[in-house]
Amino acid sequence: MENTLHEKVSQDILLKAYNHMMLAKAMADIYEENRNVTKYVHSTSRGHEAIQLATAYQLKKEDWVSPYYRDESILLGIGFEPYQLMLQLLAKADDPFSGGRSYYSHPSSRDEDKPKIIHQSSATGMQTIPTAGVAQGIKYIQDFNLQQFENNPVVICSLGDNSVTEGEVSEALQFSALHQLPIIFLVQDNEWGISVTKDEARTCDAYEFVAGFTGLSRMRVDGTDFIESFEVMKKAVDFVRNERKPLVVCAKTVLIGHHTSGVRREFYRDEEDLTKHRSKDPGEILRNHLIESGVDEDLLKQITKKARLEAEEAFERAQKAEDPKPETVMQHVFAPTPITEESGTREPQGGEKIVMVDAAIHAIQELMWKHPEALLYGQDVGERIGGVFRETVTLGRKFGSKRVFNTAIQEAYIIGSTTGMSAVGLKPIVEVQFADYIYPGLNQLITEISKSSYLSQGKFPVSNIIRVPIGAYGGGGPYHSGSVESILANIKGIKIAYPSNAADFKGLLKAAYYDPNPVIMLEHKGLYWSKVPGTEDAKTIEPAEDYILPFGKGKVIVEADREETEKGRTLVIVTYGMGVYWAKEAVKKFNGRVEVIDLRTLIPLDEELVFEKVKAHGKCIVLTEEQLNNSFAEAFAHRISKNCFRYLDAPVETMGSLDVPAVPINLVLEKEMLPNAEKLSAKIEEMLNS
C-alpha cells in the first residue's frame, strides 16, 4: 500500500496530541524522579508517543487493541487517565486492569466507551496470536451475522520490531493473511531489543520481512512525526474497516528512555546513540510544527505546565491508594462455572452402546446444532478425513468449512487463538493431533491462556476446549504415544479431564462447553475404539443430549467387600484413563479386597473422595501411564500421605511407566516400559501381604 498523504490534521487534534505527549513525558519524568517509589519494573512510551496516539485516535468502541508493554500513550489516547495507569504502576488494589497483579502498561478492559483490550503477557510477540484470534472471531461473527455493529470492528496488535523474529508472530501473520482477517499489526521499530541492536538480531526490518506473506498489505511511516503517523493510521484503519483485510504498519520510532526501569539506558547505550534518538523526540517535532503554523508558544508552555501538574497530582493520589488485601490473592484463578452437579439421563432406556470416539462426535454435534457460537478447528479435522482417528468425522460435512476447518501445522496458533475467540463471545473447540505435539503450544497455554482470568481480574477467562489424543498402544512409537498430564497439571489456571469411557466423555465434554474456563480433554487413543484387549467397558450406553457430568467428581468403579475392609485387609487404587482397565483386570483375583477409583478429571481433583477411601482402606496405589519420577501421580501420592497419614498402614505407593525419555516403537520394548494388569497384580499382592 502506498502512503498517499492528503488529509489535513486539524489543530484541535494536534493540540490534543501535544497535551498527551506532555502528559506521557511528565509521567516518565516523575517515575524517574521517584525511583524509590516506582519500585516495580516498568517501561514508558518516550519516543513512541506520536505513532501510539495517532493509532489511538482512530479507534472506536467496537474496535479491539492489544497494546504491548511500551504503549502507555495508546492507553492515554483511548481515554485512560494517568491516575488509572499509575494505580497499575504502583500495583494498587484499584488498578483497573489487574488489581495489582501485573506490570505497568499491561492492560485489559471491557469498558463500553473504549476499544476492548484482552489480557496479554510480557512475552514478546506472543500477543499476536491471541489478537489474531480476536480478528478471527470477529470475522466469524460477521460471516454468520451473530452480532450487529455500528461500525465494522478493527483489531490492532501492537508489537516491537525485534519481536517479529519470534516464530509465533509468523504463525499469526500467516493465518491472518490466509484467512484475510480484519487486523493491523503495528510494528514499532526503535532499533533496539533490550541491548540487542537491529544488526545483531535480524536481516531486515518488519516491512521487508512480511513481503512474502501473500495477501498481507504493508505500509511504512515515520512514527516520530505525529501528522504523518495520523494520516497513515487513518488510511490504515479505514482500509481494514472497509476492506476487511489484514495490514502491517511499520513505524520508525526512537527510544528516549530506558528499555525498562530495570534495564537502564546507561547499561548498554553510548551518548552518540542517545543523542541521535533524542533529536527525534516526537514532542519536540510536534511543538516545532505548531509554532511554525502560528500557535502561540505561551499556550504550549501552559499545556506543558498543566500536564506536569496533572501528572504530579495523579501520582500523589496513586501513592495514597490502598494496596490489595492479602485475602484477594486467590481470586479469579477460575471463573465460576454453572456446572456443579450431575444432571440429565446417563443411561436412557433402550439406549445402545457406543465407543468413546462416537461419544465425542455426538456431543460436539449436539452442541454445534444448539450453539452457533461453537466452532471446531485443528489439523486434519475437516471434512476430508475427519481427524486422524476419525474423531471429527461427519462434522465438517454437517456444519460447513467455516465452522469445522483445517489449520496449518501451527499448534501455537491453534491453542493461542482461542484466547481471542473466547474474548469476543465464541466457543472454540480445537484439537492438537497428538499429545506429543502440544509442546509448541505450551507458550500460549502458559503465558496467555492460563493467566488471562487471574491477571484481568476475571474480565477475560478463556472459554475453550482443547482436545488432545494421548497415550501409548500398538507400537505408536516415541512421537505418537506420549503422556503429558504432569506437564499440563503444573499449569495453574486450566482444567483437565481424562475420561475412561464413552458416557463420562460425553458428559464431561458437555460440562467443558458450558465452563467459562480453559479445558483440556485428554483422550486416550487406545480407548477411542475399544480395540485394546480388556477395554470393552469403555463402550457404554450413550447418554441423552441433556446429560452433563461436572468436573472434580471421581467415581468408585470397583467396590471392596465391606467385611474385608472392616478387617483391614483391603487397599484402594486411584487411577484414570487406561489405568482404569489395568486396575479392573488386576483386581479380579483378589476377591473383594481392592477398591478402584476413576478420577475422571485431574484438575479439579476429587481429593475428598480419595481421602475418604484411603482412610477407610489404609493402603493406596496411585496408578498412571506416565513415567513416575516427578509426575502428577507422585505429587498426588504425597498429598494423600500428608492428609491421611494417621490412617495409613503402609506408605502410599505409585506405579507407572519406566523412566525412559520416550515410548519405544518396538512392541516388546513398549510392553516392558508400560504398566499393565500383570505388573499391577504383583504390586497389589505385595502390598496386601505387607
XYZ file of C-alpha atoms in Angstrom:
690
model
C 0.000 0.000 0.000
C 1.363 3.408 -0.888
C 1.343 6.164 1.727
C -0.635 8.860 -0.075
C -0.904 11.699 2.453
C -3.608 14.218 1.705
C -5.724 14.568 4.839
C -5.232 17.816 6.788
C -4.996 17.175 10.519
C -7.000 19.722 12.491
C -5.355 21.971 15.046
C -7.633 20.575 17.746
C -6.226 17.105 17.149
C -2.665 18.437 17.093
C -3.127 20.221 20.421
C -4.779 17.155 21.896
C -1.780 15.091 20.817
C 0.649 17.633 22.229
C -1.156 17.554 25.560
C -0.990 13.742 25.658
C 2.706 13.813 24.715
C 3.442 16.247 27.529
C 1.480 14.033 29.908
C 3.483 10.983 28.826
C 6.741 12.945 29.256
C 5.723 14.264 32.655
C 4.742 10.792 33.815
C 8.050 9.309 32.672
C 9.980 12.135 34.362
C 8.062 11.689 37.619
C 8.675 7.943 37.611
C 12.388 8.562 37.118
C 12.473 11.202 39.875
C 10.758 8.818 42.278
C 12.653 5.607 41.688
C 12.379 4.660 45.350
C 8.571 4.723 44.997
C 8.226 3.275 41.492
C 9.918 0.069 42.588
C 8.145 -2.296 40.188
C 9.703 -2.767 36.747
C 8.061 -0.605 34.089
C 8.553 0.796 30.593
C 7.312 4.101 29.208
C 6.381 5.263 25.727
C 9.032 8.006 25.404
C 9.990 8.219 21.756
C 6.910 6.263 20.613
C 4.205 8.777 21.543
C 3.392 10.019 18.034
C 2.539 6.705 16.388
C 0.755 5.455 19.502
C -1.510 8.493 19.822
C -2.114 8.567 16.070
C -3.283 4.970 16.354
C -5.431 5.516 19.431
C -7.302 8.453 17.905
C -8.596 6.266 15.046
C -10.249 3.703 17.284
C -13.930 3.320 18.086
C -15.719 1.487 20.868
C -16.331 -1.559 18.632
C -12.610 -1.975 17.999
C -10.063 -4.109 19.812
C -6.456 -3.222 20.531
C -3.607 -5.170 22.089
C -1.010 -2.710 23.324
C 2.383 -4.039 24.303
C 4.285 -3.049 27.433
C 5.619 0.249 25.993
C 2.226 1.511 24.849
C 1.068 3.830 27.651
C 0.407 6.574 25.072
C -2.084 4.322 23.302
C -3.848 3.956 26.645
C -3.857 7.716 27.220
C -5.102 8.237 23.680
C -8.100 5.925 24.020
C -9.204 7.590 27.236
C -7.461 6.154 30.270
C -6.374 8.717 32.847
C -2.843 8.989 34.260
C -4.188 8.103 37.704
C -5.585 4.801 36.401
C -2.257 3.920 34.801
C -0.342 4.859 37.933
C -2.513 2.584 40.049
C -1.079 -0.266 37.993
C 2.426 1.215 38.107
C 2.298 1.037 41.909
C 0.392 -2.286 41.976
C -2.560 -0.874 43.900
C -5.843 -2.610 44.684
C -7.830 -0.289 42.423
C -5.602 -0.907 39.401
C -8.425 -1.218 36.824
C -6.580 -3.773 34.758
C -5.170 -6.414 37.099
C -5.882 -5.353 40.680
C -2.189 -5.084 41.486
C -1.173 -8.350 39.863
C 0.621 -7.222 36.716
C 3.189 -4.744 35.406
C 2.643 -1.190 34.245
C 1.016 -0.874 30.817
C -0.342 -4.425 30.900
C -3.990 -3.547 30.362
C -7.212 -5.474 29.988
C -10.504 -3.700 29.544
C -14.123 -4.227 28.644
C -15.090 -0.563 29.161
C -18.133 0.086 26.989
C -16.955 3.519 25.822
C -13.492 2.401 24.721
C -11.870 -0.145 22.414
C -11.652 -3.502 24.168
C -8.316 -4.900 25.342
C -7.658 -8.571 26.053
C -5.006 -9.597 28.566
C -1.588 -10.214 27.109
C 1.653 -11.265 28.721
C 5.086 -9.640 28.701
C 6.405 -12.412 26.443
C 7.437 -10.503 23.338
C 5.349 -11.125 20.259
C 3.083 -13.657 21.934
C 0.121 -11.253 21.847
C -0.021 -11.579 18.065
C -1.761 -14.953 18.183
C -4.498 -14.134 20.733
C -5.110 -10.830 18.961
C -5.349 -12.530 15.581
C -7.841 -14.803 17.348
C -9.937 -11.712 18.136
C -9.929 -10.786 14.443
C -10.715 -14.388 13.502
C -13.649 -14.295 15.912
C -14.982 -11.009 14.543
C -14.830 -12.372 11.010
C -16.766 -15.460 12.146
C -19.367 -13.319 13.927
C -19.893 -11.197 10.830
C -19.931 -14.188 8.474
C -22.780 -15.731 10.477
C -24.441 -12.436 11.413
C -24.290 -13.285 15.122
C -23.950 -9.644 16.178
C -24.616 -6.228 14.671
C -22.004 -3.454 14.842
C -22.436 0.266 14.316
C -19.010 0.260 12.682
C -17.052 -2.673 11.283
C -14.632 -3.585 14.096
C -10.913 -3.200 13.507
C -8.330 -5.117 15.518
C -4.894 -3.649 16.210
C -1.968 -5.661 17.511
C 0.996 -3.570 18.607
C 4.491 -5.017 18.943
C 8.158 -4.085 18.860
C 10.215 -4.782 15.774
C 12.642 -7.216 17.391
C 9.725 -9.419 18.477
C 8.911 -10.062 14.808
C 11.683 -12.657 14.818
C 9.543 -14.868 17.084
C 8.100 -17.886 15.281
C 4.662 -17.357 16.771
C 4.477 -13.917 15.148
C 4.865 -15.633 11.781
C 2.045 -18.046 12.654
C -0.243 -15.074 13.359
C 0.790 -13.298 10.149
C 0.300 -16.472 8.115
C -3.186 -17.177 9.460
C -4.249 -13.531 9.128
C -3.106 -13.374 5.518
C -4.555 -16.760 4.569
C -7.968 -16.038 6.086
C -7.980 -12.288 5.359
C -8.664 -11.137 8.894
C -9.539 -7.515 9.773
C -6.328 -6.798 11.704
C -3.492 -4.278 11.702
C -0.118 -5.365 13.014
C 1.507 -2.135 14.204
C 5.254 -2.726 14.423
C 7.159 -0.037 16.338
C 10.836 -0.074 15.404
C 13.236 1.781 17.718
C 16.207 -0.347 16.570
C 16.731 -1.933 19.997
C 15.703 -5.210 21.636
C 16.888 -4.520 25.174
C 20.652 -4.376 24.450
C 20.425 -6.208 21.125
C 20.739 -3.981 18.073
C 18.796 -4.468 14.879
C 22.004 -5.536 13.109
C 22.584 -8.307 15.641
C 19.002 -9.552 15.582
C 17.603 -9.531 12.061
C 18.401 -9.500 8.387
C 15.701 -6.963 7.558
C 13.012 -4.864 9.168
C 9.394 -5.948 9.530
C 8.280 -4.214 6.336
C 10.693 -6.276 4.267
C 10.057 -9.431 6.278
C 6.288 -9.527 5.664
C 6.646 -9.075 1.911
C 6.464 -12.847 1.485
C 3.019 -13.178 3.047
C 0.668 -13.051 0.071
C -2.495 -11.125 0.884
C -0.890 -9.048 3.639
C -0.681 -5.350 2.740
C 2.018 -3.151 4.275
C 2.862 0.492 4.912
C 5.808 2.424 6.293
C 5.611 5.560 8.440
C 7.871 7.887 10.388
C 6.473 7.100 13.819
C 8.063 10.166 15.402
C 6.050 12.574 13.208
C 2.521 12.829 14.563
C 0.987 14.360 11.438
C 2.390 11.711 9.135
C 1.502 8.989 11.645
C -2.059 10.258 11.998
C -2.636 10.329 8.263
C -1.095 6.889 7.705
C -3.013 5.309 10.576
C -6.252 6.877 9.393
C -5.683 5.374 5.965
C -4.713 2.040 7.507
C -7.726 1.828 9.805
C -10.122 2.959 7.072
C -8.682 0.291 4.767
C -9.198 -2.522 7.260
C -12.591 -1.217 8.398
C -13.886 -1.128 4.841
C -11.933 -3.835 3.010
C -11.781 -6.362 5.915
C -8.225 -7.353 5.032
C -5.018 -7.521 7.096
C -2.290 -4.916 7.073
C 1.148 -4.377 8.605
C 2.236 -0.839 9.508
C 5.950 -0.431 10.202
C 6.617 2.705 12.239
C 10.158 4.004 12.720
C 10.468 5.287 16.282
C 13.139 6.211 18.807
C 13.898 5.071 22.334
C 14.432 8.113 24.518
C 14.053 6.455 27.889
C 15.272 3.167 29.280
C 14.246 -0.225 27.933
C 12.719 -0.693 31.363
C 13.394 0.782 34.749
C 15.314 -2.424 35.443
C 17.494 -2.280 32.302
C 18.655 1.300 32.201
C 19.967 3.040 29.100
C 23.404 3.725 30.600
C 23.979 -0.030 30.841
C 24.232 -0.508 27.090
C 23.858 2.730 25.096
C 26.511 5.333 24.343
C 25.959 9.078 24.219
C 26.032 9.170 20.421
C 23.092 6.770 20.199
C 21.140 8.648 22.867
C 21.728 11.983 21.109
C 20.523 10.529 17.806
C 17.310 9.261 19.370
C 16.652 12.448 21.385
C 16.896 14.516 18.205
C 13.723 12.806 17.000
C 11.661 13.378 20.149
C 8.027 13.301 18.902
C 7.010 16.017 21.361
C 9.675 18.417 20.092
C 8.823 17.655 16.459
C 5.143 18.429 17.076
C 5.959 21.513 19.154
C 8.102 22.962 16.347
C 5.359 22.298 13.809
C 2.733 24.005 15.974
C 4.895 27.088 16.452
C 5.669 27.243 12.731
C 1.941 27.045 11.976
C 1.208 30.028 14.224
C 0.310 28.530 17.593
C 1.315 30.800 20.475
C 4.367 29.429 22.251
C 2.917 30.544 25.602
C -0.064 28.216 25.002
C 2.292 25.283 24.533
C 4.151 26.217 27.719
C 0.834 26.308 29.578
C -0.084 22.859 28.203
C 3.289 21.512 29.319
C 2.962 23.031 32.793
C -0.619 21.820 33.203
C 0.358 18.289 32.117
C 3.110 18.216 34.731
C 0.730 19.376 37.471
C -1.892 16.801 36.401
C 0.675 14.011 36.443
C 2.031 15.089 39.849
C -1.458 15.175 41.359
C -2.282 11.748 39.909
C 0.969 10.310 41.247
C 0.332 11.655 44.743
C -3.176 10.184 44.719
C -1.921 6.845 43.432
C 0.688 6.627 46.185
C -2.028 7.057 48.808
C -4.281 4.385 47.277
C -4.645 1.116 49.152
C -2.647 -1.989 48.398
C -4.532 -5.208 47.592
C -5.819 -7.152 50.584
C -3.864 -10.388 51.150
C -7.059 -12.415 51.141
C -7.704 -11.446 47.490
C -4.617 -13.279 46.205
C -6.601 -16.397 45.186
C -9.418 -14.539 43.434
C -10.054 -15.046 39.691
C -7.889 -18.144 39.196
C -11.032 -19.603 37.625
C -14.319 -18.009 36.688
C -17.285 -19.635 38.448
C -18.771 -22.478 36.415
C -22.534 -23.086 36.314
C -21.964 -26.853 36.099
C -21.652 -28.169 39.650
C -23.990 -31.185 39.726
C -24.505 -34.232 37.521
C -27.714 -33.835 35.556
C -29.643 -35.391 32.702
C -30.056 -39.023 31.730
C -26.856 -41.074 31.751
C -28.401 -44.375 30.608
C -31.553 -43.835 28.540
C -33.869 -46.839 28.482
C -33.294 -48.873 25.352
C -30.106 -46.978 24.515
C -27.301 -48.544 22.516
C -23.661 -48.780 23.473
C -21.235 -46.519 21.642
C -17.462 -46.211 21.550
C -15.686 -43.208 23.054
C -14.860 -41.601 19.746
C -18.545 -41.541 18.799
C -19.423 -40.030 22.165
C -17.179 -37.080 21.311
C -18.588 -36.693 17.805
C -22.169 -36.826 19.041
C -21.539 -34.397 21.914
C -19.910 -31.821 19.642
C -22.625 -32.272 17.047
C -25.354 -31.659 19.628
C -23.552 -28.576 20.916
C -22.966 -27.123 17.456
C -26.590 -27.591 16.420
C -27.648 -25.743 19.551
C -24.965 -23.050 19.730
C -23.954 -21.103 16.595
C -21.023 -19.633 18.521
C -19.369 -23.078 18.639
C -16.760 -23.980 16.030
C -14.107 -26.651 15.605
C -10.658 -26.422 14.036
C -7.249 -28.080 14.048
C -5.019 -30.234 11.844
C -6.888 -32.635 9.540
C -10.216 -32.303 11.404
C -12.052 -31.079 8.295
C -14.427 -32.896 6.003
C -11.904 -34.955 4.041
C -10.885 -37.376 6.795
C -12.461 -36.005 9.974
C -9.349 -36.376 12.131
C -6.569 -38.940 12.019
C -8.584 -41.055 14.482
C -11.871 -40.232 12.711
C -12.759 -38.325 15.866
C -14.481 -35.487 13.975
C -15.807 -37.474 11.041
C -19.107 -36.161 9.545
C -18.870 -32.836 11.399
C -17.291 -30.941 8.500
C -19.974 -32.138 6.123
C -22.772 -31.217 8.516
C -21.577 -27.774 9.568
C -19.538 -26.489 6.633
C -15.988 -25.291 6.217
C -16.467 -22.059 8.154
C -17.405 -23.911 11.342
C -15.248 -27.034 11.006
C -11.957 -26.473 9.228
C -8.353 -27.500 8.885
C -5.447 -25.365 10.010
C -1.807 -25.429 9.048
C 0.687 -27.173 11.319
C 0.538 -24.368 13.870
C -0.026 -25.720 17.355
C 0.725 -22.339 18.928
C -1.892 -20.646 16.750
C -4.457 -23.409 17.233
C -4.191 -23.112 21.010
C -3.478 -19.389 21.411
C -6.157 -18.132 19.030
C -8.802 -19.475 21.392
C -7.958 -16.587 23.741
C -9.199 -14.027 21.246
C -12.072 -16.168 20.002
C -13.333 -16.552 23.556
C -12.974 -12.820 24.259
C -15.478 -11.948 21.517
C -18.015 -14.484 22.790
C -17.285 -17.608 20.753
C -16.607 -21.142 21.987
C -13.671 -22.634 20.097
C -13.152 -26.389 20.214
C -9.664 -27.103 18.890
C -7.509 -30.152 18.520
C -3.828 -30.960 18.843
C -3.267 -34.038 16.724
C -1.144 -35.966 19.257
C -0.206 -35.164 22.849
C 3.449 -35.262 21.754
C 2.767 -32.233 19.534
C 1.362 -29.973 22.232
C 4.769 -28.579 23.167
C 4.858 -25.791 20.527
C 1.575 -24.560 22.033
C 2.734 -24.534 25.653
C 3.913 -20.931 25.433
C 0.411 -19.771 24.558
C -1.150 -22.111 27.094
C 1.074 -20.914 29.923
C 1.736 -17.233 29.219
C -1.604 -16.218 27.741
C -4.448 -18.658 28.368
C -3.821 -19.846 31.911
C -3.126 -16.355 33.292
C -5.843 -14.443 31.459
C -8.610 -14.694 34.057
C -6.277 -14.082 37.000
C -4.416 -11.110 35.546
C -7.532 -9.466 34.081
C -9.454 -9.771 37.373
C -11.899 -12.153 35.780
C -12.685 -9.950 32.776
C -11.229 -12.404 30.272
C -11.382 -16.033 31.348
C -10.595 -18.113 28.271
C -13.519 -20.390 27.490
C -12.249 -23.108 25.194
C -11.925 -26.861 24.760
C -8.544 -28.255 23.666
C -8.788 -31.890 22.590
C -5.585 -33.914 22.957
C -5.351 -37.580 21.860
C -2.922 -39.171 24.290
C -1.315 -42.402 25.402
C 0.506 -45.464 24.083
C -0.740 -48.585 22.388
C 0.195 -50.803 19.478
C 3.656 -49.502 18.531
C 2.881 -45.826 18.055
C 6.474 -45.005 18.857
C 8.271 -42.123 20.545
C 6.392 -39.207 18.962
C 2.832 -40.522 18.944
C 2.482 -42.289 22.288
C 3.475 -39.842 24.991
C 1.651 -38.856 28.163
C 1.756 -35.164 29.072
C -0.610 -34.768 32.021
C 2.093 -33.887 34.544
C 3.315 -31.014 32.404
C -0.236 -29.770 31.933
C -1.177 -30.238 35.590
C 1.671 -27.908 36.500
C -0.047 -25.063 34.638
C -2.254 -23.191 37.072
C -5.474 -21.768 35.644
C -6.534 -24.584 33.309
C -8.820 -27.578 33.848
C -8.006 -31.119 32.731
C -10.370 -34.006 32.034
C -9.232 -37.580 31.368
C -12.318 -39.749 30.724
C -12.112 -43.535 30.542
C -15.457 -44.381 28.909
C -17.988 -43.034 26.449
C -20.589 -41.832 28.949
C -18.055 -39.913 31.017
C -16.530 -38.491 27.853
C -19.829 -37.124 26.598
C -20.863 -35.763 29.983
C -17.514 -34.099 30.646
C -17.342 -32.599 27.173
C -20.758 -31.016 27.725
C -19.589 -29.663 31.088
C -16.450 -28.311 29.410
C -18.548 -26.463 26.864
C -20.542 -24.612 29.500
C -17.497 -23.943 31.668
C -16.150 -20.392 31.187
C -12.570 -21.591 31.770
C -9.933 -23.274 29.568
C -10.373 -27.041 29.450
C -8.051 -29.710 28.099
C -9.684 -33.028 27.213
C -7.092 -35.812 27.347
C -8.463 -38.634 25.193
C -6.675 -41.969 25.268
C -6.222 -43.251 21.731
C -6.363 -46.843 22.925
C -9.852 -46.283 24.328
C -11.324 -44.461 21.317
C -12.487 -47.675 19.620
C -12.090 -50.235 22.458
C -9.724 -52.208 20.239
C -7.193 -52.825 23.005
C -7.921 -56.132 24.753
C -9.675 -55.564 28.069
C -11.146 -52.159 27.202
C -14.596 -53.322 26.125
C -16.091 -51.422 29.078
C -15.042 -48.135 27.505
C -18.168 -48.656 25.390
C -21.270 -47.521 27.266
C -24.890 -46.765 26.577
C -24.935 -43.306 25.056
C -26.214 -40.664 27.485
C -29.078 -38.418 26.456
C -28.366 -34.996 24.979
C -29.081 -33.339 28.321
C -26.523 -35.376 30.285
C -23.766 -33.329 31.943
C -21.045 -34.597 34.265
C -19.332 -31.896 36.355
C -15.568 -31.713 36.775
C -13.999 -32.755 40.052
C -16.227 -35.792 40.668
C -14.369 -39.095 40.840
C -16.173 -42.437 40.884
C -15.704 -45.754 42.638
C -15.841 -48.246 39.776
C -14.888 -51.364 41.763
C -16.040 -51.635 45.369
C -14.205 -53.609 48.038
C -16.088 -56.020 50.239
C -17.231 -54.238 53.412
C -16.305 -57.133 55.704
C -12.809 -57.302 54.227
C -12.468 -53.567 54.699
C -13.564 -53.764 58.325
C -10.901 -56.424 58.914
C -8.224 -54.081 57.499
C -7.476 -56.423 54.587
C -8.098 -54.054 51.643
C -6.471 -51.324 49.591
C -7.605 -48.694 47.093
C -6.236 -47.958 43.616
C -6.538 -44.374 42.386
C -6.204 -44.051 38.623
C -7.570 -42.644 35.356
C -7.558 -43.264 31.608
C -6.072 -46.595 30.558
C -5.139 -47.250 34.181
C -8.810 -47.954 34.863
C -8.675 -51.075 32.679
C -5.383 -52.339 34.046
C -6.862 -51.968 37.524
C -10.177 -53.643 36.685
C -8.366 -56.638 35.241
C -5.793 -56.863 38.034
C -8.287 -56.839 40.923
C -10.321 -59.799 39.672
C -8.257 -62.351 41.572
C -8.289 -60.534 44.914
C -11.877 -61.373 45.923
C -13.201 -58.024 47.051
C -10.011 -56.820 48.704
C -9.340 -53.960 46.266
C -11.374 -50.831 45.532
C -10.760 -48.774 42.373
C -11.390 -45.044 41.902
C -11.555 -43.445 38.455
C -10.601 -39.786 38.941
C -12.201 -38.720 35.619
C -10.729 -35.197 35.943
C -7.256 -34.212 37.106
C -7.980 -30.508 37.620
C -10.130 -30.099 39.608
C -9.357 -33.296 41.514
C -11.793 -35.163 43.755
C -9.486 -35.244 46.760
C -12.422 -35.614 49.149
C -13.435 -38.973 47.667
C -9.839 -40.218 47.528
C -9.002 -39.210 51.083
C -12.215 -40.797 52.369
C -11.415 -44.116 50.697
C -7.744 -44.128 51.664
C -8.700 -43.558 55.284
C -11.130 -46.476 55.041
C -8.648 -48.907 53.481
C -5.304 -47.800 54.917
C -3.343 -48.707 51.792
C -3.246 -46.971 48.407
C -1.683 -47.258 44.957
C -1.749 -44.286 42.597
C -1.595 -45.758 39.090
C -0.627 -43.818 35.978
C 0.579 -44.471 32.440
C 3.154 -41.709 32.751
C 6.774 -42.101 33.724
C 6.850 -41.817 37.510
C 9.660 -39.509 38.567
C 8.326 -36.011 39.354
C 4.911 -36.944 37.985
C 1.325 -35.953 38.770
C 0.936 -39.381 40.386
C 3.870 -38.881 42.738
C 2.681 -35.408 43.709
C -0.809 -36.704 44.443
C 0.616 -39.606 46.426
C 2.381 -37.059 48.638
C -0.867 -35.168 49.262
C -2.610 -38.425 50.111
C 0.155 -39.303 52.567
C 0.015 -35.887 54.191
C -3.765 -35.818 54.578
C -4.254 -39.488 55.505
C -1.068 -40.194 57.474
C -2.789 -41.269 60.701
C -4.893 -43.823 58.821
C -2.172 -45.436 56.693
C -0.958 -48.967 57.280
C 1.767 -48.642 54.645
C 3.348 -45.891 52.537
C 1.271 -44.705 49.577
C 2.694 -46.439 46.506
C 2.842 -45.218 42.916
C 3.039 -47.250 39.749
C 3.669 -46.031 36.237
C 5.905 -46.371 33.217
C 9.642 -46.777 33.381
C 11.628 -43.554 33.442
C 12.824 -43.542 29.842
C 12.633 -40.428 27.629
C 10.115 -41.821 25.143
C 7.891 -44.756 24.320
C 9.886 -47.214 22.156
C 8.258 -48.251 18.900
C 9.098 -51.948 19.254
C 6.143 -53.743 20.864
C 8.333 -55.807 23.180
C 10.047 -52.684 24.492
C 6.757 -50.782 24.693
C 5.248 -53.550 26.821
C 8.277 -53.572 29.099
C 8.042 -49.835 29.609
C 4.295 -49.563 30.315
C 2.345 -50.734 33.346
C -0.198 -53.498 32.804
C -2.603 -55.676 34.774
C 0.026 -58.345 35.454
C 2.540 -55.885 36.907
C -0.208 -54.244 38.933
C -1.354 -57.592 40.342
C 2.131 -58.227 41.659
C 2.176 -54.812 43.333
C -1.263 -55.405 44.885
C -0.220 -58.792 46.234
C 2.934 -57.345 47.720
C 1.004 -54.571 49.494
C -1.804 -56.779 50.771
C 0.736 -59.165 52.258
C 2.869 -56.470 53.851
